[in-house]
XYZ file of C-alpha atoms in Angstrom:
598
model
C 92.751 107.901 117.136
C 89.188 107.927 116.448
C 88.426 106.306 113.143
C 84.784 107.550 112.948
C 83.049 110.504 112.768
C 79.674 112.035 115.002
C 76.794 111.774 113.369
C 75.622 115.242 112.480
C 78.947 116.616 112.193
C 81.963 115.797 109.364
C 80.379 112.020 108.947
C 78.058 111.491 106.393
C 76.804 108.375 104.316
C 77.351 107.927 100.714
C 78.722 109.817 98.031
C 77.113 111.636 94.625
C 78.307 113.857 91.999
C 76.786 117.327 91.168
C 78.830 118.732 88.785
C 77.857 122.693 88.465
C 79.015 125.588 87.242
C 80.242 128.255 89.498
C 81.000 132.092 89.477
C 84.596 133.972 89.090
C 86.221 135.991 91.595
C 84.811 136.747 94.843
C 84.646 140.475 94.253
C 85.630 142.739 97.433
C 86.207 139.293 99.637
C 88.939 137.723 101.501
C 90.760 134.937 99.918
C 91.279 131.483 101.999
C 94.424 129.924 102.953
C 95.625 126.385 101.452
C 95.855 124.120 103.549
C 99.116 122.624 104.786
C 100.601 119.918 102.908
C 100.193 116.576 104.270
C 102.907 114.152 105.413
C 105.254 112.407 103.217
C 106.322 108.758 103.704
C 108.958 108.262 106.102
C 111.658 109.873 105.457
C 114.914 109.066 103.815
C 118.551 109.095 105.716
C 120.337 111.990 106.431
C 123.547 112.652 104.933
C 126.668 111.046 106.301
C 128.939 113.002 108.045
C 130.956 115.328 105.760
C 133.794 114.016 103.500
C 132.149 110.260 103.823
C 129.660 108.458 101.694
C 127.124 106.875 103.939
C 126.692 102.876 102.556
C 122.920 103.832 102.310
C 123.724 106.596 99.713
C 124.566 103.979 96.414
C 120.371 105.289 95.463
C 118.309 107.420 96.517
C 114.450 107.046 96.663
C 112.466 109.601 95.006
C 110.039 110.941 97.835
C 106.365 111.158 96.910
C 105.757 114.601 95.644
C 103.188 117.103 97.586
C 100.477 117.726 96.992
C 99.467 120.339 94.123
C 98.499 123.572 96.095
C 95.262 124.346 96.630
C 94.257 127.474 94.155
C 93.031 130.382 95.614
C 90.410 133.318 94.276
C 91.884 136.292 92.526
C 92.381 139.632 95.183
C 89.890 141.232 91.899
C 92.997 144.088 91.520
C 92.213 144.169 87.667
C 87.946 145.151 87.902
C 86.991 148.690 87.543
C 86.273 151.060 90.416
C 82.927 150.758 92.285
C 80.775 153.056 93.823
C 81.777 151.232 96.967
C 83.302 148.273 97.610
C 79.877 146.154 97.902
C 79.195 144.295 101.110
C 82.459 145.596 102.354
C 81.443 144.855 106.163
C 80.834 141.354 105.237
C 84.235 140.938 103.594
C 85.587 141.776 106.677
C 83.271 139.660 108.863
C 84.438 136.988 106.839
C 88.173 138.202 107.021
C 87.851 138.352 110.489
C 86.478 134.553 111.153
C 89.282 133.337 108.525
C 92.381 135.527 110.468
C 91.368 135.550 113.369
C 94.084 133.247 115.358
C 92.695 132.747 118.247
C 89.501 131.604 117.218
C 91.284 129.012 114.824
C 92.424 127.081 118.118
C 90.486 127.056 121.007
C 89.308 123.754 120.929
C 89.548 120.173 119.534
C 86.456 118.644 120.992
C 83.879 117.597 118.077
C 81.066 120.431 117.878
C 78.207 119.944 120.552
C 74.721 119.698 119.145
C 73.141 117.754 116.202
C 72.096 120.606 113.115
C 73.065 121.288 110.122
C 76.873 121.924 109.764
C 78.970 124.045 107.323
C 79.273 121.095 105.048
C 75.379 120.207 104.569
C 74.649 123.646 102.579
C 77.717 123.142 100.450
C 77.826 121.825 97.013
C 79.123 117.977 96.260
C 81.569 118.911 94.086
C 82.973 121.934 96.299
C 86.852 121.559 95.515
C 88.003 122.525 99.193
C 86.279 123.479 102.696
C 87.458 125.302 105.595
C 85.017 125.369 109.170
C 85.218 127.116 111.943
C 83.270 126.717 115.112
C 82.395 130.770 116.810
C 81.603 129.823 119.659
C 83.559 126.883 121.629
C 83.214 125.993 124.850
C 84.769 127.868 127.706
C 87.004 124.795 128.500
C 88.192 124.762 125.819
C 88.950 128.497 125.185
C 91.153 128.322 129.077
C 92.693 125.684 127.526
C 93.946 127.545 124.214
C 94.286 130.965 126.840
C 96.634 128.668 128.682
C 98.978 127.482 126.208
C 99.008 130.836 124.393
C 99.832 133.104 127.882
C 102.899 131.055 127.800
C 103.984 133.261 124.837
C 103.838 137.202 125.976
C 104.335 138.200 122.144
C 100.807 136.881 121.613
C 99.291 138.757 124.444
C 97.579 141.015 121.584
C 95.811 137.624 120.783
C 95.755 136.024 123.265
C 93.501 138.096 125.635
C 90.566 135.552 125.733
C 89.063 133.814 128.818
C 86.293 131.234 129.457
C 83.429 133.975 129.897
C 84.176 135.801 126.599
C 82.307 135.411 123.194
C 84.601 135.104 120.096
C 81.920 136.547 117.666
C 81.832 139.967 119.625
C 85.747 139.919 119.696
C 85.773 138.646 115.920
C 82.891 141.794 115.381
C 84.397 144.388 117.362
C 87.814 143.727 115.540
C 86.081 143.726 111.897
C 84.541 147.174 113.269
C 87.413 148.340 114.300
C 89.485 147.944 110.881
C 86.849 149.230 108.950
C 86.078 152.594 111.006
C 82.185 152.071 111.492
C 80.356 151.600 114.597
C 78.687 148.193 115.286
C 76.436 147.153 118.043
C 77.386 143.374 118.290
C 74.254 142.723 120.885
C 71.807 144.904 118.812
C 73.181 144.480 115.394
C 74.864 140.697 115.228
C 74.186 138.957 118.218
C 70.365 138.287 117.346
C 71.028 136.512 114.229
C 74.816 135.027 114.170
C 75.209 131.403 114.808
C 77.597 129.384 116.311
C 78.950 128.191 112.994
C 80.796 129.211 109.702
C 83.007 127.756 107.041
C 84.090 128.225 103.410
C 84.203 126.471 100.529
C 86.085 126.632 97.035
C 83.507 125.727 94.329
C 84.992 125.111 90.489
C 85.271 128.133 88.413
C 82.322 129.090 85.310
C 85.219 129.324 82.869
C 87.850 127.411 82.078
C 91.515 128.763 82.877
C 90.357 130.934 85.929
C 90.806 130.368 89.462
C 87.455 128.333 91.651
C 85.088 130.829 93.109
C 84.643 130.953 96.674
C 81.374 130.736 98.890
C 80.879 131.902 102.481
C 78.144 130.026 104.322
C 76.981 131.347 108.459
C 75.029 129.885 110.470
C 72.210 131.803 111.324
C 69.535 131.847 114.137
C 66.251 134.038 112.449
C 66.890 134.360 108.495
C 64.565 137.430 108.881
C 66.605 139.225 111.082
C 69.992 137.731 109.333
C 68.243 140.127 106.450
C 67.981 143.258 108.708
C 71.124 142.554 110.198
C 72.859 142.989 106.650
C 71.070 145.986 105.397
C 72.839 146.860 109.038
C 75.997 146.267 108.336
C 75.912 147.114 104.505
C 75.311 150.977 105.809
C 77.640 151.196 107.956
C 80.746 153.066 107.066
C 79.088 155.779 104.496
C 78.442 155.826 100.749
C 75.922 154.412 98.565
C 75.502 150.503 99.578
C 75.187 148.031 97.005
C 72.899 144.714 97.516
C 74.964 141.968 98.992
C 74.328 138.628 97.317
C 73.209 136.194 99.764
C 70.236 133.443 100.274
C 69.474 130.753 102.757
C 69.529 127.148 103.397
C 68.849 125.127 105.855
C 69.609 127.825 108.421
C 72.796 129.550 106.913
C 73.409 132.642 105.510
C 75.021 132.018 101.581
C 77.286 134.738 100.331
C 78.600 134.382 96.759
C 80.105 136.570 94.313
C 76.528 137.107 92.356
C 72.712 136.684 93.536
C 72.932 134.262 90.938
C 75.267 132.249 91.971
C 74.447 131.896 95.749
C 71.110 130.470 94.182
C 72.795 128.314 92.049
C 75.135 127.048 95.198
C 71.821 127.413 97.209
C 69.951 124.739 94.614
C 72.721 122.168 94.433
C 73.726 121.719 98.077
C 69.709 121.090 98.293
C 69.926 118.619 95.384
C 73.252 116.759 96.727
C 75.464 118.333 99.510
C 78.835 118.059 100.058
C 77.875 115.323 103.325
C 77.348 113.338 100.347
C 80.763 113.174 98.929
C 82.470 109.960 99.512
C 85.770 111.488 99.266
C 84.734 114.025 102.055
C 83.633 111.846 104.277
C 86.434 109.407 103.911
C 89.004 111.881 104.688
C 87.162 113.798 107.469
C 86.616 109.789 109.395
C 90.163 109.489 109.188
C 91.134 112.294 110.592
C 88.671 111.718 113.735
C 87.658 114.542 115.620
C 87.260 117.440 113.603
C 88.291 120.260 116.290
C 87.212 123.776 116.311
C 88.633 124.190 112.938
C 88.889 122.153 109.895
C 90.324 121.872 105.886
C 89.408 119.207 103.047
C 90.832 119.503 99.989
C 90.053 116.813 96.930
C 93.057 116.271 95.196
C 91.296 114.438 92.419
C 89.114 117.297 91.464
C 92.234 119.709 92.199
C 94.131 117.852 89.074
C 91.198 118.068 87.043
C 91.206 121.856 87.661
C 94.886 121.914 86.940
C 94.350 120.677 83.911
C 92.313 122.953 82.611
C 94.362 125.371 83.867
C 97.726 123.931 82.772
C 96.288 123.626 79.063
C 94.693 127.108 79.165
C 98.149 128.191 80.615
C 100.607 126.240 77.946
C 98.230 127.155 74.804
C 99.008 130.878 75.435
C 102.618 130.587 75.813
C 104.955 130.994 72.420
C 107.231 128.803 71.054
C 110.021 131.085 71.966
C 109.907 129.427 75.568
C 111.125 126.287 74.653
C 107.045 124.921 73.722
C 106.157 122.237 71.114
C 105.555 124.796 67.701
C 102.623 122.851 67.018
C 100.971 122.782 70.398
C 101.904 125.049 72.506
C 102.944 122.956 74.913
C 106.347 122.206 76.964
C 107.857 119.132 76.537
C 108.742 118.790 80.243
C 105.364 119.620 81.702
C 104.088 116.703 83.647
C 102.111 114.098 81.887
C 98.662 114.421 83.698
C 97.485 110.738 83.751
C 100.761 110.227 85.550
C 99.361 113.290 87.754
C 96.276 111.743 88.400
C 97.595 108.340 89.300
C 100.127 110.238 91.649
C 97.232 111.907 93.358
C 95.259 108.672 93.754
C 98.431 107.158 95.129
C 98.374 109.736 97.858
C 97.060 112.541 97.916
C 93.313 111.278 97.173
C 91.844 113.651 99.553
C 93.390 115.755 102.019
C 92.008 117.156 105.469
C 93.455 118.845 108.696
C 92.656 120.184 111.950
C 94.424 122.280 114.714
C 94.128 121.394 118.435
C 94.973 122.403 121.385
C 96.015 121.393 125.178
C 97.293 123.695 128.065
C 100.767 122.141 127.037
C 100.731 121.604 123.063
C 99.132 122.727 120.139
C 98.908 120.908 117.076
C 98.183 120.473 113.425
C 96.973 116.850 112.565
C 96.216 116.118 108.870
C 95.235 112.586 107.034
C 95.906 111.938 103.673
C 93.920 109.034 101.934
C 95.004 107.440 98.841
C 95.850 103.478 97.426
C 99.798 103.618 98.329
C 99.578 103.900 101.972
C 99.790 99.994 103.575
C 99.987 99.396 107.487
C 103.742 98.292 108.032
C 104.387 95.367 110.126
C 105.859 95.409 113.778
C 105.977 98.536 116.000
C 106.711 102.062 116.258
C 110.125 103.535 115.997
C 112.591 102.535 119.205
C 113.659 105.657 120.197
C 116.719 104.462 122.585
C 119.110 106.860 122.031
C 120.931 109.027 124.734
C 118.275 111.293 126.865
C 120.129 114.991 125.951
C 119.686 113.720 122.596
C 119.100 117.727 120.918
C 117.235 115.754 118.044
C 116.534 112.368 116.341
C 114.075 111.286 113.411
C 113.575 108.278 112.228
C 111.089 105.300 110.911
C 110.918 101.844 111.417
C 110.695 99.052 108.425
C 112.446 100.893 105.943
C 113.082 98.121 104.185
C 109.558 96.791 104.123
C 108.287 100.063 102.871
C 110.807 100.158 100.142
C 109.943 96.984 99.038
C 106.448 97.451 98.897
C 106.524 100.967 97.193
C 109.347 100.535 94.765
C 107.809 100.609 91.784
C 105.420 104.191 92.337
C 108.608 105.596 94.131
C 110.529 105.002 90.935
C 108.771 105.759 87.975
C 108.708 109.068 87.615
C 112.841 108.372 87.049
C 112.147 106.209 83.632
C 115.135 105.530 81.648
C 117.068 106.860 83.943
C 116.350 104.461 86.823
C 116.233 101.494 84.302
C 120.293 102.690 83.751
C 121.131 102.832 87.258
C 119.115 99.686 88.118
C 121.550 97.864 84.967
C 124.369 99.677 86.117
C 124.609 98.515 90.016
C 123.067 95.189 89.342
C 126.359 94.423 86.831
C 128.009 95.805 90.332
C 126.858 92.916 92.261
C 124.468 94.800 94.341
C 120.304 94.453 93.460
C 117.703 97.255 93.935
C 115.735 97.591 95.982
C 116.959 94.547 98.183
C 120.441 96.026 99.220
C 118.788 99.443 99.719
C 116.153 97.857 102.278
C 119.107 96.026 104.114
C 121.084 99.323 104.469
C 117.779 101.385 105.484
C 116.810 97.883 107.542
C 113.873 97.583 110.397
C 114.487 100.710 112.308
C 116.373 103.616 111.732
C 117.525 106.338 113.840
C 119.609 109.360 112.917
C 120.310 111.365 116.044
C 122.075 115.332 116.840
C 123.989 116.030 120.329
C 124.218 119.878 120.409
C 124.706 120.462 123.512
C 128.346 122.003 123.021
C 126.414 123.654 119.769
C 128.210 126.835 118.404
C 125.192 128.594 116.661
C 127.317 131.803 115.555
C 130.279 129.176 114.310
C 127.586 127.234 112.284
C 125.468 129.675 110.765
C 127.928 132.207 109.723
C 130.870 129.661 108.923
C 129.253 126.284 108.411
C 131.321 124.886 111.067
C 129.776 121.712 112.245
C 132.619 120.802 114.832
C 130.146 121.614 117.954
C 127.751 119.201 116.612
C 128.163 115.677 117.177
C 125.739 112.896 114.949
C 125.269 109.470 113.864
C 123.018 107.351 112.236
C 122.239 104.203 113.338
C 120.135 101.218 112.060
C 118.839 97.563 113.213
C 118.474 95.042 110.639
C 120.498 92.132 109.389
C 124.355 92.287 110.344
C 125.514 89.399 107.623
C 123.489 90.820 105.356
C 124.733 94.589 105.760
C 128.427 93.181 105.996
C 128.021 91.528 102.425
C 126.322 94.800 101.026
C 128.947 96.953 102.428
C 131.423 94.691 101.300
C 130.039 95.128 97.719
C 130.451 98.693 97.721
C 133.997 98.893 99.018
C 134.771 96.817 96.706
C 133.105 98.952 93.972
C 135.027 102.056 95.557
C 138.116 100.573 95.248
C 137.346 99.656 91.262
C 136.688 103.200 90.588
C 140.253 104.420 92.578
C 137.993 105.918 95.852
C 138.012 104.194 99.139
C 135.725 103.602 102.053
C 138.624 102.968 104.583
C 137.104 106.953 105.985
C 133.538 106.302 106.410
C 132.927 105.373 110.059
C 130.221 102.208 109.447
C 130.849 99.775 112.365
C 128.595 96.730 112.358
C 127.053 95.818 115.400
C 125.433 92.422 116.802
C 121.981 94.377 115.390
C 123.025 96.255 112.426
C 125.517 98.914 111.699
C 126.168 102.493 113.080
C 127.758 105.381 111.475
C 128.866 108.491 113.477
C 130.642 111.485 113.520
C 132.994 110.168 116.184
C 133.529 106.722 117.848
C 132.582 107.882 121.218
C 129.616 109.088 119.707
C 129.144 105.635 117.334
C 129.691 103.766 121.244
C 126.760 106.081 122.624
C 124.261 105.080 119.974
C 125.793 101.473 120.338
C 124.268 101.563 123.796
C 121.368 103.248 123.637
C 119.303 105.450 125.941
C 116.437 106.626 127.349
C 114.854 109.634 125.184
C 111.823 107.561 124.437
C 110.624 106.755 127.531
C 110.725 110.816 128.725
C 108.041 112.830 129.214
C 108.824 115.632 126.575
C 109.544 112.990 124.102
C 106.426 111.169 124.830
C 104.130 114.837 124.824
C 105.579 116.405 122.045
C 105.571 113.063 119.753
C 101.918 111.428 119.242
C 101.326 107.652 120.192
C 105.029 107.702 119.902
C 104.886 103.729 121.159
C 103.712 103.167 117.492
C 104.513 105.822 114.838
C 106.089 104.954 112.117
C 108.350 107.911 111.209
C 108.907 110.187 113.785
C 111.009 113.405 114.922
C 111.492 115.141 117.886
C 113.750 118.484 118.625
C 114.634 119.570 122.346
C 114.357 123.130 121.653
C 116.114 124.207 124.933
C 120.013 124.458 123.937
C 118.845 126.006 120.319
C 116.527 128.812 122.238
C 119.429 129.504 124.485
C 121.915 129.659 121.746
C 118.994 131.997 119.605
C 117.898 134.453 122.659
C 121.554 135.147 123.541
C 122.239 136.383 119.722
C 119.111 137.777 119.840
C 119.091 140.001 123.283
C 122.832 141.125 121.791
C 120.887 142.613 118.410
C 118.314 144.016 120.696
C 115.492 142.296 120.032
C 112.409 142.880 122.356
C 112.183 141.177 125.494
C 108.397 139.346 124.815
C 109.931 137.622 121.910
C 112.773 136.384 123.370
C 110.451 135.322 126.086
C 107.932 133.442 124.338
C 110.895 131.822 122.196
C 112.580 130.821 125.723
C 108.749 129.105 126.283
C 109.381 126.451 123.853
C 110.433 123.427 125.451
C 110.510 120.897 121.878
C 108.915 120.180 118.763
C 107.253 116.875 117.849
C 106.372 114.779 114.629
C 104.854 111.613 114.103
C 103.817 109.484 111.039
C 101.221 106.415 110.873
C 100.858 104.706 107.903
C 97.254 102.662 107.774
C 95.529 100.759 104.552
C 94.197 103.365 102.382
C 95.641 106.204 104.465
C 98.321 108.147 106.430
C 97.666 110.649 109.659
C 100.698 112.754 111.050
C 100.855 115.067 113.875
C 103.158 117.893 114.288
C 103.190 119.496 117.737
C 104.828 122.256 119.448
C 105.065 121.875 123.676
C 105.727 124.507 125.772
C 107.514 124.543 129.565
């Protein structure tokens, strides 16, 4: 993974802060879409089979919360009737570069060409940012046409090839949902660039949602201005002025012509390119794609609290609220918020790419919790018809290291349970590490799987699964010893649970045949659809992987019985697995989800 960013694209020196105000609602505009949470740490064990108590259970680790969601503007339902919805076109030019699938994933090459991007003509202290690139390559559009073909329910989207210009599609589509006829090589072509993106700005008053600025890159500012009176007209009625100026070679939309010079004026003072956090987050995440999100979670919890305050001093008493305040007693305490966010969720950024045979989301998260772990990636040797396995390696180490944030959101509560099993004989976290120990695996054969028996009747007797773990044998013999021990002082007994210790750890399974397979080990890592579907799998921390073929064949048969349409059955039967993988570096986390196709 690239670690550095191009010069003239999402890497940028320094950092300032520009605090501003900014405008309400984005009247008669689309609204953005929050961007996907990122990763949490690796993840805990899964449940032991059912009517046993799997030794790792004794605690559980609180997992680090997500990420608060990124607000988004107001649809503007409550204003009064216009003469006409002003700069209605544009809303839908705009709608169409957001919505538009296709042209969200057509490449993951950096941009080409130095220039001003998105980001340079965007405020510092913009909240959030999405980009989009218009016009990728034609490589990489056969290479998005490729994967998507493989799924004839997308063939309304995915009717692109390498000689084809997404702004005309992305024009003649906006044209075509608002009625109105649109020359795109008379009317756009001359003056729409190559590049667009969007940023959330924070709000004029407190208690209301950030406003939202549309910035387009723009070849003649001149005729960018004809171009608009162009598209303002079109479609009838009395057309309203659409607020807009330029910078730098984009075209600024905002709510009012006072705010898009107000936006305008900052970004020239201090630009987002020169916001630490920004720049951080988008280095991390290497190349930027065709499309990209940032998100600052520490200015999103300083907009929550505004809002939260604004929120709890309007609501009565009768709710449950302190009488004096206003406020409820078990709303989060935001310095803990903010030292949650700085812990992970510092700043947040994502990308989609694509390959003939995957597509995928990638997103880094920066913040102080995240610590390299020691040692490799996860081992995945367990049987090759595996149907699915996650896992992460040094558990124990990661425990140990992140006890203390993972636990205090518990309080008293923790402090009683930490009292209670340390007069057991057991000590937390050590005996939890041992159990979770250096590399964990928790595996699923389903190839016998009974889909209609296990989603109508919860009848898991198709399914066969363990969970096995390497780590210290003595040292999960005494733990486990400890706990039958502390079953058998509370009248219960773990004679049921299926732990077997093994020369490298222990294994639990649904089944001893199944507990002797795991024993053994296999080949799943060392496939090709493992190895394709999960990212730098040789070294990922946490990982998980699904072989999607016995569930689609289960799914389409249920499916062509309720008479579901062919294409979708098809384009599920495409899907050959899904892939995850987490790496945890100092001062950050990436993960990768992907999605591979036959």
């Amino acid at each position: 993974m690239s670690n550095a960013g191009t010069p003239g694209e999402d890497s940028n020196p320094g950092a300032s802060e520009n605090p501003q105000a900014a405008g309400n609602d984005m009247p008669d505009m689309p609204s953005g879409s929050s961007a996907e949470q990122p990763p949490p740490p690796p993840p805990s064990p899964a449940p032991s089979p059912e009517g046993t108590h799997s030794p790792g259970s004794t605690a559980s680790t609180a997992s680090v919360p997500p990420p608060p969601a990124p607000p988004l503007p107001s649809a503007g339902a409550n204003e009064p009737p216009r003469r006409r919805r002003r700069g209605f076109l544009i809303g839908a030019l705009v709608a169409a570069i957001v919505l538009l699938v296709p042209g969200a994933v057509f490449a993951w090459r950096a941009l080409d060409g130095g220039g001003p991007q998105p980001h340079d003509v965007l405020p510092a202290d913009t909240l959030g940012y999405v980009r989009l690139d218009l016009d990728p390559s034609a490589s990489q559009k056969v290479e998005a046409s490729r994967f998507l073909d493989t799924f004839p329910a997308l063939d309304d989207v995915a009717e692109f090839n390498g000689d084809e210009d997404l702004r005309e599609v992305m024009v003649d589509k906006m044209a075509e949902d608002a009625g109105c006829e649109i020359d795109f090589g008379q009317d756009v072509e001359p003056w729409l660039g190559d590049r667009a993106g969007m940023g959330f700005l924070p709000p004029r008053d407190d208690g209301t949602d950030p406003d939202v600025v549309f910035v387009m890159q723009v070849n003649d500012e001149d005729t960018a201005a004809s171009g608009l009176e162009t598209l303002q007209e079109c479609g009838g009625g009395e057309p309203e002025p659409i607020p807009h100026t330029f910078v730098d070679g984009y075209l600024i939309l905002a709510a009012e012509q006072d705010l898009a010079d107000e936006y305008a004026e900052s970004a020239r003072d201090s630009s987002l390119a020169d916001n630490d956090e920004f720049v951080d987050a988008m280095d991390r995440l290497g190349d930027p794609g065709i499309a990209s999100m940032w998100f600052s979670g520490e200015a999103l919890v300083e907009f929550a609290d505004t809002s939260m305050m604004e929120d709890q001093m309007d609501t009565s008493d009768e709710f449950g609220n302190d009488p004096m305040t206003g406020m409820d007693p078990g709303a989060p305490d935001m310095d803990q918020l903010r030292e949650m966010v700085e812990q992970t969720y510092r700043s947040i950024a994502m990308t989609v790419r694509f390959d003939d045979e995957y597509a995928e989301i990638v997103t880094a998260a920066t913040g102080d919790l995240y610590k390299e772990l020691p040692g490799g990636g996860v081992r995945a040797d367990v049987p090759e018809d595996t149907t699915m396995m996650f896992g992460f390696v040094n558990g124990n180490q990661y425990l140990q290291d992140n006890w203390e944030f993972l636990t205090e959101s518990a309080g008293e509560e923790m402090a009683m349970m930490e009292n209670m099993v340390t007069a057991m004989g057991l000590s937390l976290p050590e005996d939890l590490g041992t159990m979770l120990g250096d590399n964990l695996l928790v595996a699923v054969d389903a190839n016998n799987l009974d889909l209609d028996a296990l989603t109508r009747f919860g009848d898991m007797e198709s399914l066969r699964f363990g969970m096995r773990v390497d780590g210290d044998p003595d040292a999960v013999s005494d733990v486990w010893s400890t706990l039958e021990e502390m079953a058998a002082m509370s009248g219960d007994s773990l004679d049921d649970v299926p732990l077997t210790t093994t020369d490298d750890g222990y294994v639990i399974a649904s089944d001893d045949a199944y507990a002797g397979e795991l024993t053994e080990g296999g080949t799943l890592g060392e496939t090709d659809s493992y190895n394709t579907a999960v990212k730098d799998a040789d070294d990922a921390h946490a990982v998980m992987y699904l072989d999607a073929g016995v569930l689609t064949e289960e799914l389409t048969s249920q499916l062509t019985a309720e008479g579901v349409e062919p294409e979708i059955i098809e384009s599920i039967q495409a899907i050959q697995a899904f892939g995850y993988s987490a790496h945890l570096y100092d001062g950050y986390t990436e993960a990768t989800f992907r999605i591979i196709t036959d």
